[in-house]
Amino acid sequence: MPLRVLSVASEAVPFVKTGGLADVVGALPGAVAPHGVEITTLLPGYPSVLARLPRQRVVHEWDDLLGEPARLLAGMLGDAPLIVLDAPGLFDRPGTPYADAEGQDWGDNWRRFAALSRAAAEVACGAMLVRGKPRRFDVLHSHDWQAGLAPAYLRWAMSDSVPPMPSVMTIHNMAFQGWYGGDVFTSLGLRGEAWSIDGVEYHGGVSLLKAGLVAASAVTTVSPTYAREICAPEFGRGLEGVVAARGGAVTGILNGIDSAVWNPETDDALARQFNARSLERRTVNKRALEAEFGLDASADARGGGPLFIVISRLTWQKGMDVLLETLDHLVETGGRLAVLGSGDAGLEAGFQAAAARHPGRIAVRIGYDEDLSHRMQGGGDAILVPSRFEPCGLTQLYGLAYGCVPVVARTGGLADTVIDANPAALAAGVATGIQHGAVTRDNLAGALTTAATLYRQPEEWARMQKNGMACDFSWRVSGRAYAELYRSLIS
Ligand SMILES: Nc1ncnc2c1ncn2[C@@H]1O[C@H](COP(=O)(O)OP(=O)(O)O[C@H]2O[C@H](CO)[C@@H](O)[C@H](O)[C@H]2O)[C@@H](O)[C@H]1O
């Protein structure tokens, strides 16, 4: 019989995605299945999720879940079971999973995600009937602050007669901690003892992420370097002491990429599919990309620099403000840039202004477009990821797989996945990209210059592309690591 894990999160591909969390939660069931683990995923019943459930089979009901009637609907996520928390009072809303159409966070997010977490804890402990019998899971796995209260409910809300349930809390981004005023505590339905420095209390309020960090049996984050970084204030964002106190219970398991979706040999989004032996075919994709973005296509013939791409949330985390400051330098070194993203209004306007200043050299698409992101990885020369912190990062992994050389900051998962083209690595023929230090204008400009120099040495550049494409960042290794972690918790 497989080990049964209930994985709870606020997003999962292909149902709902605002960022990398969704990619990982969506891929995890397939990643661990070969290792004898069956993951059932629990998601909120947003309109986009309910619309994808072909028939609504009810498997459990609550009259009062944090004050709302709610029910669980069964479905499938690929080949794995899915359950959806249908609570219209909480989730049947327009906008994103977290905010209204104007971008304002919903004021009751604490209640919405407390309900999701409470449901997860009850279901893990056997609330749901399968073929007339309670289905108890072996491990509960929570992702990010939205599911952070689930381990806390296991610890401070279940009756004594319920056997203990092991739990895993995975941090995809420490910057989002789900902090709410202390007045919400009494509405959560946790025992009074949870209101303490060793519980959910944090600076006089409640932090949903902290709740998970203290209550879970094991804590993981999405790269080994970030697991170390979050023990320091700069990356721990106030929770570094809580992380450090968990000691060896905190580990880093690198994210994988879904190679069924991200494979240049089979990717239908591309004008021309290719592999490491047919890199010349990428030119077709590059010309298509230039046309799509209105970029000057004669640059290559004139000995120009790389066509850089950015696919990102346009935020401070991602270093987009510093990139804006280096765009004139990027153009001076012969480069061009295609940006796809959305986020802070000021940064969006900044990129649009840069595009207006440098027509044919810089072009911007504000918005979210999955297919376009594939076309960019398949046609761009290099992907820029100048993040101030990056728990793992997925776009550099997609870049590696697509021969789109990553130019990244040396932090978190970026440090763990890209081999910098320093003289030693170049001499040994093992470089896969370019790393720079602290995210400053000078460091980023230096990395852009290095990229332009290497790009003008076609053999060196092709070697980096091929090295990157030969890397295996599929879920093969990390799927096993999660399976081993789950097993270690029940033995
Ligand atoms: N405008 C757009 N159009 C189309 N696609 C777009 C897009 N903007 C972003 N994307 C896609 O969204 C995903 C972003 O994932 P990342 O891992 O790079 O960052 P994110 O900060 O969201 O994730 C957090 O969680 C993940 C998962 O653990 C960690 O890797 C990461 O470090 C952490 O910050 C990628 O699949 C990317 O292609």
Coordinates of C-alpha atoms and ligand atoms in Angstrom, one line a residue:
M1 CA 0.0 0.0 0.0
P2 CA 1.4 3.4 -0.8
L3 CA 2.3 5.9 1.8
R4 CA -0.6 8.5 1.9
V5 CA 0.2 12.2 2.1
L6 CA -2.2 15.1 2.1
S7 CA -0.6 18.1 0.5
V8 CA -2.3 21.4 1.1
A9 CA -1.6 24.7 -0.6
S10 CA -3.4 27.8 -2.0
E11 CA -2.3 27.1 -5.7
A12 CA -1.4 24.2 -8.0
V13 CA -0.9 24.0 -11.7
P14 CA -3.0 23.5 -13.8
F15 CA -5.8 24.8 -11.6
V16 CA -4.6 28.1 -10.3
K17 CA -1.2 29.8 -10.5
T18 CA 0.3 33.1 -9.4
G19 CA 3.9 31.9 -9.0
G20 CA 6.4 29.1 -8.6
L21 CA 4.5 27.6 -5.6
A22 CA 1.8 26.4 -8.1
D23 CA 4.4 24.6 -10.3
V24 CA 5.9 22.8 -7.4
V25 CA 2.6 21.8 -5.7
G26 CA 1.2 20.6 -9.1
A27 CA 4.3 18.5 -9.8
L28 CA 4.9 17.0 -6.4
P29 CA 2.3 14.1 -6.7
G30 CA 3.9 12.9 -9.9
A31 CA 7.4 13.3 -8.4
V32 CA 6.9 11.1 -5.4
A33 CA 4.6 8.5 -7.1
P34 CA 7.5 6.4 -8.4
H35 CA 8.7 6.1 -4.8
G36 CA 5.6 4.5 -3.4
V37 CA 3.9 7.7 -2.1
E38 CA 0.4 8.8 -3.1
I39 CA -0.2 12.5 -2.6
T40 CA -3.8 13.8 -2.4
T41 CA -3.8 17.6 -3.0
L42 CA -6.2 19.9 -1.2
L43 CA -6.9 23.3 -2.8
P44 CA -9.4 26.1 -2.1
G45 CA -12.5 26.2 -4.3
Y46 CA -11.8 29.4 -6.2
P47 CA -14.0 29.8 -9.3
S48 CA -11.1 28.8 -11.6
V49 CA -10.7 25.6 -9.7
L50 CA -14.4 24.6 -9.5
A51 CA -14.7 25.4 -13.3
R52 CA -12.2 22.6 -13.9
L53 CA -14.0 19.9 -11.9
P54 CA -16.0 18.0 -14.4
R55 CA -18.5 16.7 -11.9
Q56 CA -18.9 17.8 -8.4
R57 CA -18.7 14.7 -6.2
V58 CA -19.1 15.6 -2.5
V59 CA -16.9 13.6 -0.1
H60 CA -17.4 15.6 3.1
E61 CA -19.4 18.5 4.5
W62 CA -19.1 21.0 7.3
D63 CA -22.0 23.1 8.7
D64 CA -19.6 25.5 10.3
L65 CA -16.0 25.7 9.2
L66 CA -14.6 29.0 10.7
G67 CA -18.2 30.3 10.5
E68 CA -19.0 29.1 7.0
P69 CA -20.8 26.1 5.5
A70 CA -18.3 24.2 3.4
R71 CA -17.9 20.9 1.5
L72 CA -15.2 18.9 -0.1
L73 CA -15.4 17.9 -3.7
A74 CA -13.3 15.1 -5.3
G75 CA -11.3 15.4 -8.5
M76 CA -8.0 14.5 -10.1
L77 CA -4.7 16.4 -10.5
G78 CA -3.1 14.5 -13.3
D79 CA -3.1 10.9 -12.1
A80 CA -3.3 11.8 -8.5
P81 CA -6.3 12.5 -6.2
L82 CA -7.5 16.1 -5.7
I83 CA -9.9 17.4 -3.1
V84 CA -11.3 20.9 -3.3
L85 CA -12.7 23.0 -0.4
D86 CA -15.9 24.5 -1.7
A87 CA -16.8 27.3 0.7
P88 CA -18.4 30.0 -1.4
G89 CA -18.4 32.6 1.4
L90 CA -14.6 32.4 1.5
F91 CA -13.4 31.5 -2.0
D92 CA -16.1 32.4 -4.6
R93 CA -14.7 35.8 -5.4
P94 CA -13.2 37.6 -8.4
G95 CA -9.6 38.8 -8.5
T96 CA -6.5 36.7 -7.6
P97 CA -6.5 34.1 -4.8
Y98 CA -5.3 36.7 -2.4
A99 CA -6.6 40.1 -3.5
D100 CA -9.5 41.9 -5.2
A101 CA -9.5 43.3 -8.8
E102 CA -7.8 46.5 -7.5
G103 CA -5.0 44.4 -5.9
Q104 CA -6.1 44.9 -2.3
D105 CA -5.6 41.9 -0.1
W106 CA -8.9 40.5 1.1
G107 CA -9.3 41.6 4.7
D108 CA -10.4 38.1 5.8
N109 CA -7.4 36.2 4.3
W110 CA -6.6 34.9 7.8
R111 CA -10.1 33.3 8.0
R112 CA -10.0 32.0 4.4
F113 CA -6.7 30.2 4.9
A114 CA -7.4 29.2 8.5
A115 CA -10.5 27.4 7.1
L116 CA -8.3 25.7 4.5
S117 CA -5.8 24.6 7.1
R118 CA -8.5 23.4 9.6
A119 CA -10.0 21.3 6.8
A120 CA -6.6 19.9 6.0
A121 CA -5.9 18.9 9.6
E122 CA -9.4 17.2 10.0
V123 CA -9.1 15.4 6.6
A124 CA -5.6 14.2 7.4
C125 CA -6.9 12.7 10.6
G126 CA -9.7 10.8 8.9
A127 CA -12.7 13.2 8.6
M128 CA -13.3 12.1 5.0
L129 CA -14.9 8.8 4.2
V130 CA -13.6 6.7 1.3
R131 CA -15.9 3.7 0.4
G132 CA -17.7 4.2 3.7
K133 CA -14.5 4.2 5.9
P134 CA -12.6 7.1 7.4
R135 CA -9.5 7.7 5.3
R136 CA -6.6 8.6 7.6
F137 CA -3.4 9.9 5.9
D138 CA 0.2 9.1 7.0
V139 CA 1.6 12.6 6.7
L140 CA 0.2 16.2 6.3
H141 CA 2.3 18.4 4.0
S142 CA 1.7 22.2 4.2
H143 CA 3.0 24.8 1.7
D144 CA 3.7 28.4 2.6
W145 CA 1.8 30.7 5.0
Q146 CA -1.6 30.0 3.5
A147 CA -1.4 26.4 4.8
G148 CA 0.8 27.2 7.9
L149 CA -2.0 26.8 10.4
A150 CA -2.6 23.1 9.4
P151 CA 0.2 21.7 11.6
A152 CA -1.0 24.1 14.4
Y153 CA -4.5 22.6 14.2
L154 CA -3.0 19.1 14.4
R155 CA -1.1 20.1 17.5
W156 CA -3.6 22.5 19.3
A157 CA -7.1 21.6 18.1
M158 CA -7.4 17.8 17.8
S159 CA -9.0 15.9 20.6
D160 CA -6.7 13.6 22.7
S161 CA -8.2 10.5 21.2
V162 CA -6.8 11.4 17.7
P163 CA -3.4 9.7 17.2
P164 CA -0.6 12.1 16.4
M165 CA -0.1 13.0 12.7
P166 CA 3.3 13.8 11.4
S167 CA 3.6 17.0 9.3
V168 CA 5.9 18.8 7.0
M169 CA 6.0 22.6 6.5
T170 CA 7.6 23.8 3.3
I171 CA 8.7 27.4 2.9
H172 CA 8.6 28.6 -0.7
N173 CA 9.1 32.2 0.3
M174 CA 10.0 33.5 3.8
A175 CA 9.0 37.0 2.8
F176 CA 5.3 36.2 3.1
Q177 CA 4.5 35.4 6.7
G178 CA 0.7 35.9 6.9
W179 CA 0.7 38.2 9.9
Y180 CA -2.6 39.4 11.4
G181 CA -3.6 41.2 14.6
G182 CA -3.9 39.4 17.9
D183 CA -7.7 39.8 17.9
V184 CA -8.1 37.0 15.3
F185 CA -6.6 34.4 17.7
T186 CA -9.9 33.6 19.5
S187 CA -11.7 33.0 16.2
L188 CA -9.1 30.4 15.0
G189 CA -10.4 27.7 17.3
L190 CA -7.0 26.8 18.7
R191 CA -6.5 25.9 22.4
G192 CA -5.3 28.8 24.5
E193 CA -1.8 27.3 24.9
A194 CA -1.2 28.1 21.2
W195 CA -1.0 31.8 22.2
S196 CA 2.6 31.8 23.2
I197 CA 6.1 32.6 22.0
D198 CA 6.4 28.9 21.3
G199 CA 3.1 28.9 19.5
V200 CA 1.4 31.1 16.8
E201 CA 1.9 34.4 18.6
Y202 CA 4.3 36.7 16.8
H203 CA 4.9 40.4 17.8
G204 CA 1.5 40.6 19.5
G205 CA -0.3 39.1 16.5
V206 CA -0.6 35.8 14.7
S207 CA 1.8 34.6 12.0
L208 CA 0.4 31.8 10.0
L209 CA 3.9 30.9 8.6
K210 CA 5.4 30.9 12.1
A211 CA 2.5 28.6 13.3
G212 CA 3.7 26.0 10.7
L213 CA 7.4 26.5 11.5
V214 CA 6.9 25.8 15.2
A215 CA 4.2 23.1 15.0
A216 CA 5.4 20.9 12.0
S217 CA 7.4 17.7 12.6
A218 CA 9.8 18.8 9.8
V219 CA 10.5 22.0 8.0
T220 CA 11.8 22.2 4.5
T221 CA 12.6 24.9 2.1
V222 CA 13.3 24.7 -1.6
S223 CA 17.1 24.8 -1.9
P224 CA 20.0 23.9 0.5
T225 CA 21.5 27.4 0.3
Y226 CA 18.2 29.1 1.2
A227 CA 17.8 26.7 4.1
R228 CA 21.1 28.1 5.5
E229 CA 20.3 31.7 4.5
I230 CA 17.1 31.9 6.4
C231 CA 18.9 31.3 9.7
A232 CA 20.2 34.9 9.3
P233 CA 18.1 38.1 9.7
E234 CA 18.5 39.3 6.1
F235 CA 16.7 36.3 4.7
G236 CA 14.8 35.1 7.8
R237 CA 12.9 38.3 7.9
G238 CA 12.5 38.1 11.7
L239 CA 11.8 34.4 11.8
E240 CA 15.5 33.5 11.7
G241 CA 15.5 32.6 15.4
V242 CA 12.4 30.3 14.9
V243 CA 14.1 28.6 12.0
A244 CA 17.4 28.2 13.9
A245 CA 15.6 26.8 16.9
R246 CA 14.3 24.0 14.8
G247 CA 17.9 23.0 14.1
G248 CA 18.3 19.8 12.1
A249 CA 14.5 19.6 11.5
V250 CA 15.1 22.2 8.7
T251 CA 16.4 20.9 5.4
G252 CA 16.6 22.2 1.8
I253 CA 15.2 20.1 -1.0
L254 CA 15.8 21.6 -4.4
N255 CA 12.7 22.1 -6.7
G256 CA 12.5 20.1 -9.8
I257 CA 11.0 21.0 -13.2
D258 CA 8.2 19.2 -14.8
S259 CA 10.0 17.8 -17.9
A260 CA 6.8 16.8 -19.6
V261 CA 5.9 20.5 -19.7
W262 CA 9.4 22.0 -20.0
N263 CA 11.1 20.1 -22.8
P264 CA 12.3 21.9 -25.9
E265 CA 12.2 18.7 -27.9
T266 CA 8.4 18.3 -27.4
D267 CA 7.3 21.9 -26.6
D268 CA 4.3 22.7 -28.8
A269 CA 4.5 26.4 -27.9
L270 CA 7.8 26.7 -29.9
A271 CA 8.0 27.7 -33.5
R272 CA 10.8 25.1 -33.8
Q273 CA 11.6 22.3 -31.4
F274 CA 15.2 21.5 -30.7
N275 CA 17.7 19.7 -28.5
A276 CA 21.4 20.1 -27.6
R277 CA 22.5 18.6 -30.9
S278 CA 20.3 21.0 -33.0
L279 CA 20.9 24.3 -31.3
E280 CA 20.9 26.1 -34.7
R281 CA 17.2 25.5 -34.8
R282 CA 16.8 28.0 -31.9
T283 CA 17.3 30.7 -34.5
V284 CA 13.8 30.2 -35.9
N285 CA 12.5 30.8 -32.4
K286 CA 14.7 33.8 -31.9
R287 CA 13.5 35.5 -35.1
A288 CA 9.9 34.7 -34.1
L289 CA 10.5 36.3 -30.7
E290 CA 12.0 39.4 -32.2
A291 CA 9.0 39.8 -34.4
E292 CA 6.6 39.2 -31.6
F293 CA 8.3 41.8 -29.4
G294 CA 9.1 44.2 -32.2
L295 CA 12.8 44.0 -31.6
D296 CA 15.5 44.9 -34.1
A297 CA 16.3 41.6 -35.9
S298 CA 19.5 42.9 -37.6
A299 CA 21.5 43.0 -34.3
D300 CA 23.1 39.5 -34.7
A301 CA 24.3 40.3 -38.2
R302 CA 25.9 43.5 -36.8
G303 CA 27.8 41.6 -34.2
G304 CA 25.4 42.6 -31.4
G305 CA 25.1 41.2 -28.0
P306 CA 22.7 38.6 -26.5
L307 CA 18.9 38.8 -26.6
F308 CA 18.2 38.8 -22.9
I309 CA 14.8 37.8 -21.5
V310 CA 13.1 38.4 -18.1
I311 CA 10.0 36.4 -17.0
S312 CA 9.2 37.5 -13.6
R313 CA 7.0 39.1 -11.0
L314 CA 8.2 42.8 -11.3
T315 CA 9.1 43.3 -7.6
W316 CA 11.9 44.3 -5.3
Q317 CA 12.6 40.6 -4.4
K318 CA 13.4 40.0 -8.1
G319 CA 15.9 42.9 -8.2
M320 CA 13.8 44.6 -11.0
D321 CA 14.6 48.1 -9.7
V322 CA 18.3 47.5 -10.1
L323 CA 17.8 45.9 -13.6
L324 CA 16.0 49.1 -14.6
E325 CA 19.1 51.1 -13.6
T326 CA 21.3 49.0 -15.8
L327 CA 19.2 49.0 -19.0
D328 CA 21.2 51.8 -20.6
H329 CA 24.4 49.7 -20.1
L330 CA 22.6 46.6 -21.5
V331 CA 21.9 48.5 -24.6
E332 CA 25.4 50.1 -24.8
T333 CA 27.0 46.6 -24.7
G334 CA 24.9 45.6 -27.8
G335 CA 22.2 43.7 -25.9
R336 CA 18.5 43.6 -26.4
L337 CA 15.8 42.8 -23.8
A338 CA 12.3 41.3 -23.9
V339 CA 10.4 41.5 -20.6
L340 CA 7.3 39.5 -19.6
G341 CA 5.9 40.2 -16.2
S342 CA 3.6 42.2 -13.9
G343 CA 3.8 43.5 -10.4
D344 CA 4.6 46.9 -8.8
A345 CA 3.0 49.7 -10.8
G346 CA 6.2 51.8 -10.6
L347 CA 8.4 49.0 -12.0
E348 CA 5.9 48.3 -14.8
A349 CA 5.9 52.0 -15.7
G350 CA 9.7 52.0 -15.5
F351 CA 10.1 49.2 -18.0
Q352 CA 7.6 50.8 -20.3
A353 CA 9.5 54.0 -20.2
A354 CA 12.8 52.2 -21.0
A355 CA 11.1 50.5 -23.9
A356 CA 10.0 53.9 -25.2
R357 CA 13.6 55.2 -24.8
H358 CA 15.1 52.3 -26.6
P359 CA 12.7 51.2 -29.4
G360 CA 13.8 48.0 -31.1
R361 CA 16.2 47.2 -28.2
I362 CA 13.9 46.9 -25.2
A363 CA 10.4 45.6 -25.3
V364 CA 7.9 44.8 -22.5
R365 CA 4.8 42.8 -22.2
I366 CA 2.9 43.5 -19.0
G367 CA 0.8 40.6 -18.0
Y368 CA 0.9 36.8 -17.5
D369 CA 1.3 34.5 -20.5
E370 CA 2.4 30.9 -20.0
D371 CA 2.8 30.1 -23.7
L372 CA 4.8 33.3 -24.3
S373 CA 7.1 32.3 -21.4
H374 CA 7.9 29.1 -23.3
R375 CA 8.6 30.9 -26.6
M376 CA 10.9 33.3 -24.7
Q377 CA 12.9 30.5 -23.2
G378 CA 13.1 28.8 -26.6
G379 CA 14.3 31.9 -28.5
G380 CA 16.1 34.1 -26.0
D381 CA 19.9 33.9 -25.6
A382 CA 20.1 34.5 -21.9
I383 CA 17.6 34.9 -19.0
L384 CA 18.2 37.5 -16.3
V385 CA 17.4 36.6 -12.7
P386 CA 18.9 39.3 -10.5
S387 CA 17.0 38.4 -7.3
R388 CA 17.9 39.8 -3.9
F389 CA 16.8 36.5 -2.5
E390 CA 15.5 33.4 -4.3
P391 CA 14.4 30.4 -2.3
C392 CA 14.9 28.2 -5.4
G393 CA 13.8 29.9 -8.6
L394 CA 12.3 28.0 -11.5
T395 CA 12.9 30.3 -14.5
Q396 CA 16.7 29.7 -14.4
L397 CA 16.0 26.0 -14.5
Y398 CA 13.8 26.4 -17.5
G399 CA 16.5 28.5 -19.1
L400 CA 19.1 25.8 -18.5
A401 CA 16.8 23.2 -20.1
Y402 CA 16.2 25.4 -23.1
G403 CA 19.7 26.6 -23.9
C404 CA 18.8 30.1 -22.6
V405 CA 21.9 30.9 -20.5
P406 CA 21.0 32.1 -16.9
V407 CA 22.6 35.3 -15.6
V408 CA 21.8 35.2 -11.9
A409 CA 22.5 36.6 -8.5
R410 CA 24.5 34.3 -6.3
T411 CA 21.8 33.6 -3.7
G412 CA 19.5 30.7 -2.7
G413 CA 18.6 28.2 -5.3
L414 CA 20.2 30.4 -8.0
A415 CA 23.6 29.7 -6.3
D416 CA 22.8 26.0 -6.1
T417 CA 21.8 25.5 -9.8
V418 CA 24.0 27.7 -12.0
I419 CA 27.8 27.1 -12.5
D420 CA 29.4 30.5 -12.9
A421 CA 31.5 31.1 -16.0
N422 CA 34.6 32.0 -13.9
P423 CA 38.0 31.4 -15.5
A424 CA 38.4 28.0 -13.8
A425 CA 34.9 26.8 -14.8
L426 CA 35.5 28.0 -18.4
A427 CA 38.9 26.3 -18.5
A428 CA 37.3 23.1 -17.2
G429 CA 34.4 23.4 -19.7
V430 CA 31.7 23.1 -17.0
A431 CA 30.1 26.6 -16.8
T432 CA 26.3 26.8 -17.3
G433 CA 25.7 30.5 -16.7
I434 CA 26.9 33.7 -15.1
Q435 CA 26.6 34.6 -11.4
H436 CA 27.0 38.0 -9.8
G437 CA 27.3 39.0 -6.2
A438 CA 25.1 41.4 -4.2
V439 CA 22.4 42.9 -6.4
T440 CA 23.9 46.3 -7.2
R441 CA 24.0 48.3 -10.5
D442 CA 27.8 47.7 -10.8
N443 CA 27.6 43.9 -10.2
L444 CA 24.7 43.5 -12.6
A445 CA 26.4 45.7 -15.3
G446 CA 29.5 43.5 -14.9
A447 CA 27.5 40.4 -15.4
L448 CA 25.9 41.9 -18.5
T449 CA 29.3 42.7 -19.9
T450 CA 30.6 39.2 -19.2
A451 CA 27.5 37.8 -21.0
A452 CA 28.1 40.0 -24.0
T453 CA 31.8 39.0 -24.2
L454 CA 31.1 35.3 -24.0
Y455 CA 28.2 35.6 -26.5
R456 CA 30.7 36.9 -29.0
Q457 CA 32.7 33.7 -28.6
P458 CA 30.2 31.3 -30.2
E459 CA 32.0 28.1 -29.2
E460 CA 32.2 29.1 -25.6
W461 CA 28.6 30.2 -25.6
A462 CA 27.4 27.0 -27.2
R463 CA 29.4 25.0 -24.7
M464 CA 27.5 26.8 -21.8
Q465 CA 24.2 26.1 -23.5
K466 CA 25.0 22.4 -23.9
N467 CA 26.3 22.1 -20.4
G468 CA 23.0 23.6 -19.1
M469 CA 20.9 21.4 -21.3
A470 CA 22.8 18.3 -20.0
C471 CA 21.9 19.2 -16.3
D472 CA 19.2 17.0 -14.8
F473 CA 16.9 19.3 -12.8
S474 CA 13.9 17.0 -13.3
W475 CA 12.0 15.8 -10.2
R476 CA 13.8 12.5 -10.2
V477 CA 16.2 13.3 -7.4
S478 CA 14.0 15.6 -5.3
G479 CA 10.9 13.3 -5.6
R480 CA 13.0 10.7 -3.8
A481 CA 14.1 13.2 -1.2
Y482 CA 10.5 14.1 -0.3
A483 CA 9.5 10.4 -0.2
E484 CA 12.4 9.7 2.1
L485 CA 11.5 12.6 4.4
Y486 CA 7.9 11.4 4.6
R487 CA 9.0 7.8 5.5
S488 CA 11.5 9.1 8.1
L489 CA 8.5 10.8 9.9
I490 CA 6.4 7.7 10.2
S491 CA 9.1 5.3 11.2
Ligands
LIG1 N1 4.4 37.1 -16.4 C1 4.5 35.8 -16.5 N2 4.0 35.1 -17.4 C2 4.1 33.7 -17.4 N3 4.8 33.0 -16.5 C3 5.3 33.7 -15.5 C4 5.2 35.2 -15.4 N4 5.8 35.6 -14.3 C5 6.3 34.5 -13.7 N5 6.0 33.4 -14.4 C6 6.2 32.0 -14.0 O1 5.9 31.8 -12.6 C7 6.9 31.0 -12.0 C8 7.7 31.8 -11.1 O2 8.4 30.9 -10.3 P1 9.7 31.3 -9.5 O3 10.2 30.1 -8.8 O4 10.7 31.9 -10.4 O5 9.3 32.5 -8.5 P2 8.2 32.8 -7.3 O6 8.8 33.9 -6.6 O7 6.9 32.9 -7.9 O8 8.2 31.4 -6.4 C9 8.5 31.2 -5.0 O9 8.3 29.7 -4.9 C10 9.1 29.0 -5.9 C11 8.6 27.5 -5.7 O10 9.2 26.9 -4.6 C12 10.5 29.2 -5.7 O11 11.2 28.5 -6.7 C13 10.9 30.7 -5.7 O12 12.2 30.9 -5.4 C14 10.0 31.4 -4.7 O13 10.2 32.8 -4.7 C15 7.7 30.4 -13.2 O14 7.1 29.2 -13.6 C16 7.6 31.5 -14.3 O15 7.8 31.0 -15.6

